Short mmCIF file of C-alpha atoms and ligand atoms in Angstrom, two decimals:
data_model
loop_
_atom_site.label_atom_id
_atom_site.label_comp_id
_atom_site.label_asym_id
_atom_site.label_seq_id
_atom_site.Cartn_x
_atom_site.Cartn_y
_atom_site.Cartn_z
CA MET A 245 -103.90 0.14 -64.81
CA SER A 246 -103.40 0.60 -68.54
CA GLU A 247 -106.55 -0.73 -70.27
CA PRO A 248 -109.43 -1.73 -68.00
CA ARG A 249 -111.15 -4.81 -69.36
CA GLY A 250 -114.53 -3.94 -67.86
CA ARG A 251 -116.22 -0.74 -68.98
CA PHE A 252 -116.82 2.09 -66.55
CA ILE A 253 -120.03 4.12 -66.96
CA THR A 254 -120.94 7.01 -64.68
CA PHE A 255 -124.18 8.96 -64.28
CA GLU A 256 -124.20 12.63 -63.37
CA GLY A 257 -126.77 15.37 -63.10
CA GLY A 258 -128.70 17.65 -60.82
CA GLU A 259 -131.16 16.72 -58.13
CA GLY A 260 -134.25 14.71 -59.09
CA SER A 261 -132.97 13.73 -62.52
CA GLY A 262 -133.64 10.02 -61.89
CA LYS A 263 -130.05 8.79 -61.89
CA SER A 264 -130.49 5.94 -59.43
CA THR A 265 -133.44 4.50 -61.40
CA GLN A 266 -131.54 4.70 -64.66
CA VAL A 267 -128.38 3.18 -63.15
CA LYS A 268 -130.46 0.18 -62.14
CA ARG A 269 -132.21 -0.10 -65.47
CA LEU A 270 -129.00 0.11 -67.47
CA ALA A 271 -127.33 -2.54 -65.29
CA GLU A 272 -130.33 -4.86 -65.79
CA ARG A 273 -130.19 -4.35 -69.52
CA LEU A 274 -126.46 -5.05 -69.66
CA ARG A 275 -126.98 -8.27 -67.68
CA LEU A 276 -129.58 -9.39 -70.23
CA ARG A 277 -126.87 -8.95 -72.78
CA GLY A 278 -124.70 -11.38 -70.78
CA ILE A 279 -122.40 -8.75 -69.32
CA ASP A 280 -121.18 -9.04 -65.73
CA VAL A 281 -121.97 -5.69 -64.10
CA ILE A 282 -122.09 -4.06 -60.69
CA GLU A 283 -124.11 -1.00 -59.71
CA THR A 284 -122.65 1.40 -57.22
CA ARG A 285 -122.91 5.01 -56.05
CA GLU A 286 -121.05 7.98 -54.62
CA PRO A 287 -120.54 9.13 -52.04
CA GLY A 288 -120.40 5.52 -50.84
CA GLY A 289 -120.10 2.17 -52.54
CA SER A 290 -117.68 0.63 -50.04
CA PRO A 291 -118.11 0.29 -46.25
CA GLY A 292 -115.60 3.07 -45.51
CA ALA A 293 -117.09 5.43 -48.07
CA GLU A 294 -120.66 4.72 -46.89
CA ALA A 295 -119.59 5.86 -43.40
CA MET A 296 -118.28 9.10 -44.91
CA ARG A 297 -121.50 9.49 -46.92
CA LYS A 298 -123.48 9.87 -43.70
CA ILE A 299 -121.27 12.73 -42.54
CA LEU A 300 -121.30 14.50 -45.91
CA LEU A 301 -125.04 14.32 -46.61
CA SER A 302 -126.09 15.17 -43.06
CA GLY A 303 -124.47 18.58 -43.56
CA ALA A 304 -122.13 18.00 -40.61
CA ALA A 305 -119.16 18.97 -42.79
CA LYS A 306 -120.80 22.02 -44.41
CA ALA A 307 -119.44 24.45 -41.81
CA LEU A 308 -115.91 23.28 -42.60
CA GLY A 309 -116.25 24.76 -46.08
CA PRO A 310 -116.24 23.42 -49.65
CA GLU A 311 -112.49 22.68 -49.65
CA THR A 312 -112.83 20.28 -46.76
CA GLU A 313 -115.97 18.80 -48.27
CA ALA A 314 -114.04 18.23 -51.52
CA MET A 315 -111.31 16.41 -49.58
CA LEU A 316 -113.87 14.27 -47.78
CA PHE A 317 -115.69 13.35 -50.99
CA ALA A 318 -112.30 12.51 -52.49
CA ALA A 319 -111.31 10.39 -49.50
CA ALA A 320 -114.53 8.42 -49.88
CA ARG A 321 -113.85 8.04 -53.61
CA GLY A 322 -110.32 6.77 -53.02
CA ASP A 323 -111.64 3.96 -50.84
CA HIS A 324 -114.45 3.17 -53.30
CA VAL A 325 -112.03 2.97 -56.23
CA ASP A 326 -109.51 0.80 -54.35
CA GLU A 327 -112.03 -1.54 -52.74
CA LEU A 328 -114.65 -1.94 -55.44
CA ILE A 329 -114.27 -0.19 -58.77
CA ARG A 330 -110.70 -0.97 -59.81
CA PRO A 331 -110.80 -4.66 -58.78
CA ALA A 332 -114.08 -5.10 -60.66
CA LEU A 333 -112.79 -3.49 -63.86
CA GLU A 334 -109.60 -5.51 -63.67
CA ARG A 335 -111.50 -8.79 -63.55
CA GLY A 336 -113.60 -7.73 -66.55
CA THR A 337 -116.76 -6.65 -64.72
CA TRP A 338 -118.51 -3.52 -65.94
CA VAL A 339 -119.20 -0.83 -63.35
CA VAL A 340 -122.18 1.54 -63.48
CA CYS A 341 -121.76 4.29 -60.91
CA ASP A 342 -124.22 6.94 -59.70
CA ARG A 343 -121.90 10.03 -59.58
CA PHE A 344 -118.10 10.12 -59.63
CA HIS A 345 -115.32 12.72 -59.74
CA ASP A 346 -117.38 15.06 -61.99
CA SER A 347 -119.65 15.68 -58.98
CA THR A 348 -116.68 16.99 -56.99
CA ARG A 349 -115.62 19.06 -59.97
CA ILE A 350 -119.09 20.61 -60.31
CA TYR A 351 -120.49 20.82 -56.75
CA GLN A 352 -117.28 21.70 -54.90
CA GLY A 353 -115.18 23.05 -57.81
CA VAL A 354 -117.62 25.19 -59.79
CA LEU A 355 -120.39 25.86 -57.24
CA GLY A 356 -118.13 25.85 -54.17
CA LYS A 357 -115.38 27.79 -55.99
CA VAL A 358 -112.65 25.42 -54.81
CA ASP A 359 -109.39 26.01 -56.70
CA PRO A 360 -109.23 23.73 -59.79
CA LYS A 361 -105.65 22.90 -58.83
CA LEU A 362 -106.89 21.24 -55.64
CA ILE A 363 -109.71 19.47 -57.51
CA ASN A 364 -107.23 18.12 -60.06
CA ALA A 365 -104.77 17.09 -57.36
CA LEU A 366 -107.51 15.20 -55.54
CA GLU A 367 -108.41 13.44 -58.76
CA ARG A 368 -104.79 12.40 -59.34
CA VAL A 369 -104.43 11.04 -55.83
CA THR A 370 -107.74 9.21 -55.61
CA VAL A 371 -108.39 7.84 -59.09
CA GLY A 372 -105.02 8.11 -60.85
CA ASP A 373 -105.50 7.58 -64.57
CA LEU A 374 -108.88 5.88 -64.22
CA ARG A 375 -111.54 7.72 -66.24
CA PRO A 376 -115.09 6.71 -67.07
CA ASP A 377 -115.46 5.28 -70.58
CA LEU A 378 -118.83 7.01 -70.76
CA THR A 379 -120.61 9.58 -68.61
CA ILE A 380 -124.36 10.03 -68.98
CA GLU A 381 -125.43 13.47 -67.85
CA LEU A 382 -129.16 13.46 -67.05
CA ASP A 383 -130.46 16.92 -67.72
CA ILE A 384 -133.71 18.23 -66.29
CA PRO A 385 -135.21 21.69 -65.73
CA VAL A 386 -134.60 22.67 -62.11
CA GLU A 387 -138.27 23.12 -61.17
CA ILE A 388 -139.15 19.63 -62.43
CA GLY A 389 -136.20 18.00 -60.64
CA LEU A 390 -136.96 19.71 -57.35
CA ALA A 391 -140.69 18.92 -57.63
CA ARG A 392 -139.80 15.22 -58.04
CA ILE A 393 -137.71 15.36 -54.88
CA GLU A 394 -140.47 17.08 -52.93
CA ALA A 395 -142.95 14.45 -54.12
CA ARG A 396 -140.81 11.77 -52.41
CA GLY A 397 -141.71 13.40 -49.12
CA GLU A 398 -138.30 12.68 -47.57
CA GLN A 399 -136.16 15.11 -45.66
CA LEU A 400 -133.88 17.06 -48.02
CA ASP A 401 -130.15 16.37 -47.77
CA ARG A 402 -127.44 19.04 -47.50
CA PHE A 403 -127.26 19.72 -51.25
CA GLU A 404 -130.93 19.26 -52.15
CA ALA A 405 -131.71 21.97 -49.58
CA GLU A 406 -129.70 24.64 -51.45
CA ASP A 407 -131.68 27.48 -53.09
CA LEU A 408 -133.04 27.70 -56.64
CA GLU A 409 -130.16 29.81 -57.91
CA TYR A 410 -127.69 27.14 -56.77
CA HIS A 411 -129.56 24.46 -58.72
CA ASP A 412 -129.73 26.70 -61.82
CA TRP A 413 -125.96 27.12 -61.75
CA LEU A 414 -125.54 23.41 -61.20
CA ARG A 415 -127.45 22.67 -64.39
CA ILE A 416 -125.43 25.20 -66.37
CA ALA A 417 -122.15 23.79 -65.01
CA TYR A 418 -123.08 20.24 -66.02
CA ARG A 419 -124.12 21.32 -69.51
CA THR A 420 -120.82 23.15 -69.89
CA LEU A 421 -118.88 20.06 -68.80
CA VAL A 422 -120.62 17.97 -71.48
CA GLU A 423 -119.79 20.59 -74.11
CA HIS A 424 -116.13 20.46 -73.11
CA GLU A 425 -115.82 16.67 -73.06
CA PRO A 426 -118.03 15.36 -75.87
CA ASN A 427 -115.94 12.22 -76.33
CA ARG A 428 -116.75 11.00 -72.83
CA CYS A 429 -119.99 12.78 -71.87
CA VAL A 430 -123.47 12.58 -73.38
CA LEU A 431 -126.36 14.80 -72.35
CA VAL A 432 -129.66 12.92 -72.06
CA ASP A 433 -132.96 14.74 -71.55
CA ALA A 434 -134.42 13.34 -68.31
CA THR A 435 -137.83 14.99 -68.70
CA PRO A 436 -139.66 12.17 -70.60
CA SER A 437 -140.94 8.96 -68.94
CA GLN A 438 -138.48 6.60 -67.23
CA ASP A 439 -139.02 4.11 -70.08
CA ALA A 440 -138.22 6.66 -72.76
CA VAL A 441 -135.10 7.85 -70.93
CA ALA A 442 -133.94 4.24 -70.46
CA VAL A 443 -134.31 3.58 -74.21
CA ARG A 444 -132.31 6.68 -75.07
CA ILE A 445 -129.54 5.69 -72.63
CA TRP A 446 -129.44 2.19 -74.06
CA MET A 447 -129.03 3.62 -77.56
CA VAL A 448 -126.07 5.70 -76.37
CA VAL A 449 -124.40 2.75 -74.61
CA ALA A 450 -124.98 0.44 -77.58
CA GLU A 451 -123.57 2.99 -80.00
CA ARG A 452 -120.55 3.97 -77.91
CA LEU A 453 -119.57 0.79 -76.06
CA LEU A 454 -121.23 -2.25 -77.61
CA ARG A 455 -120.60 -1.80 -81.30
CA ASN A 456 -118.45 -4.68 -82.54
CA GLN A 457 -119.03 -6.56 -79.28
CA PRO A 458 -121.13 -9.73 -79.71
CA ALA A 459 -123.88 -10.49 -77.17
CA VAL A 460 -122.58 -13.13 -74.74
CA ALA A 461 -125.75 -14.74 -73.46
CA ALA A 462 -128.78 -13.26 -75.15
CA SER A 463 -131.51 -14.66 -72.91
CA GLY A 464 -134.35 -12.96 -74.68
CA ALA A 465 -132.39 -9.75 -74.96
CA THR A 466 -132.60 -7.49 -77.92
CA GLY A 467 -130.16 -4.82 -79.05
P1 LIG B 51 -127.52 11.39 -53.22
O1 LIG B 51 -128.49 11.09 -52.13
O2 LIG B 51 -126.71 10.27 -53.75
O3 LIG B 51 -128.33 12.16 -54.29
P2 LIG B 51 -128.38 12.18 -55.83
O4 LIG B 51 -129.56 11.31 -56.16
O5 LIG B 51 -128.59 13.62 -56.16
O6 LIG B 51 -127.07 11.64 -56.36
O7 LIG B 51 -126.60 12.58 -52.72
C1 LIG B 51 -125.39 12.88 -53.19
C2 LIG B 51 -125.22 14.38 -53.00
O8 LIG B 51 -123.83 14.67 -52.78
C3 LIG B 51 -125.66 15.15 -54.22
O9 LIG B 51 -126.38 16.27 -53.81
C4 LIG B 51 -124.37 15.62 -54.84
C5 LIG B 51 -123.40 15.65 -53.70
N1 LIG B 51 -122.00 15.33 -54.09
C6 LIG B 51 -121.03 16.31 -54.05
O10 LIG B 51 -121.32 17.47 -53.70
N2 LIG B 51 -119.74 16.00 -54.40
C7 LIG B 51 -119.37 14.74 -54.78
O11 LIG B 51 -118.18 14.50 -55.09
C8 LIG B 51 -120.39 13.72 -54.80
C9 LIG B 51 -120.03 12.31 -55.21
C10 LIG B 51 -121.69 14.06 -54.46
#
């Protein structure tokens, strides 16, 4: 695919940074602007990938090691891209996705110390030349993120249950990624209220992707 007509926005970040809420809010805001948009997530987003999600987040694959986990996340991504993301972009629909290949790069590559050659090869095979037009990295101090997760009162998944040091490194790795790819990635402070974070994200999207693009159906929308 040379030039996707729809725009592809991904959200990344550590645990408890509020990605799923902000994915939803951004998609709603884009729809108000008259843009056709789907919200999706990884691991998952297609029936095959959702089945793999259960295995990955239950921790059943942890004993197999980070390399195998990386391959499983990639397998799920390949299905998600083929079944949902690429067809949507090709018909002009925007896609807002909660996590994408950067998660494999950070969780399995940096934290799991999987060889970058394997991580890059998996990217080539599963997503080809498809890259997000914009990646929002929601940044939050580890203690605040983990406290938010605990407040949900749900059982922790395989990655949430890692220790504090793991989450500290995760945050550093994401911040480093943003520094290395400033054209694609934007760091957004996720500490303020959901409303304030949503406004900041909207400003970034408007500036980077909507400049020079007229509103299609502005049903009471601003911006
Ligand atoms: P999820 O319940 O979607 O949590 P979050 O709100 O943090 O996104 O769980 C996804 C978990 O899987 C998350 O801890 C990150 C991890 N993950 C990887 O390790 N590698 C990957 O490639 C992806 C997509 C996710």
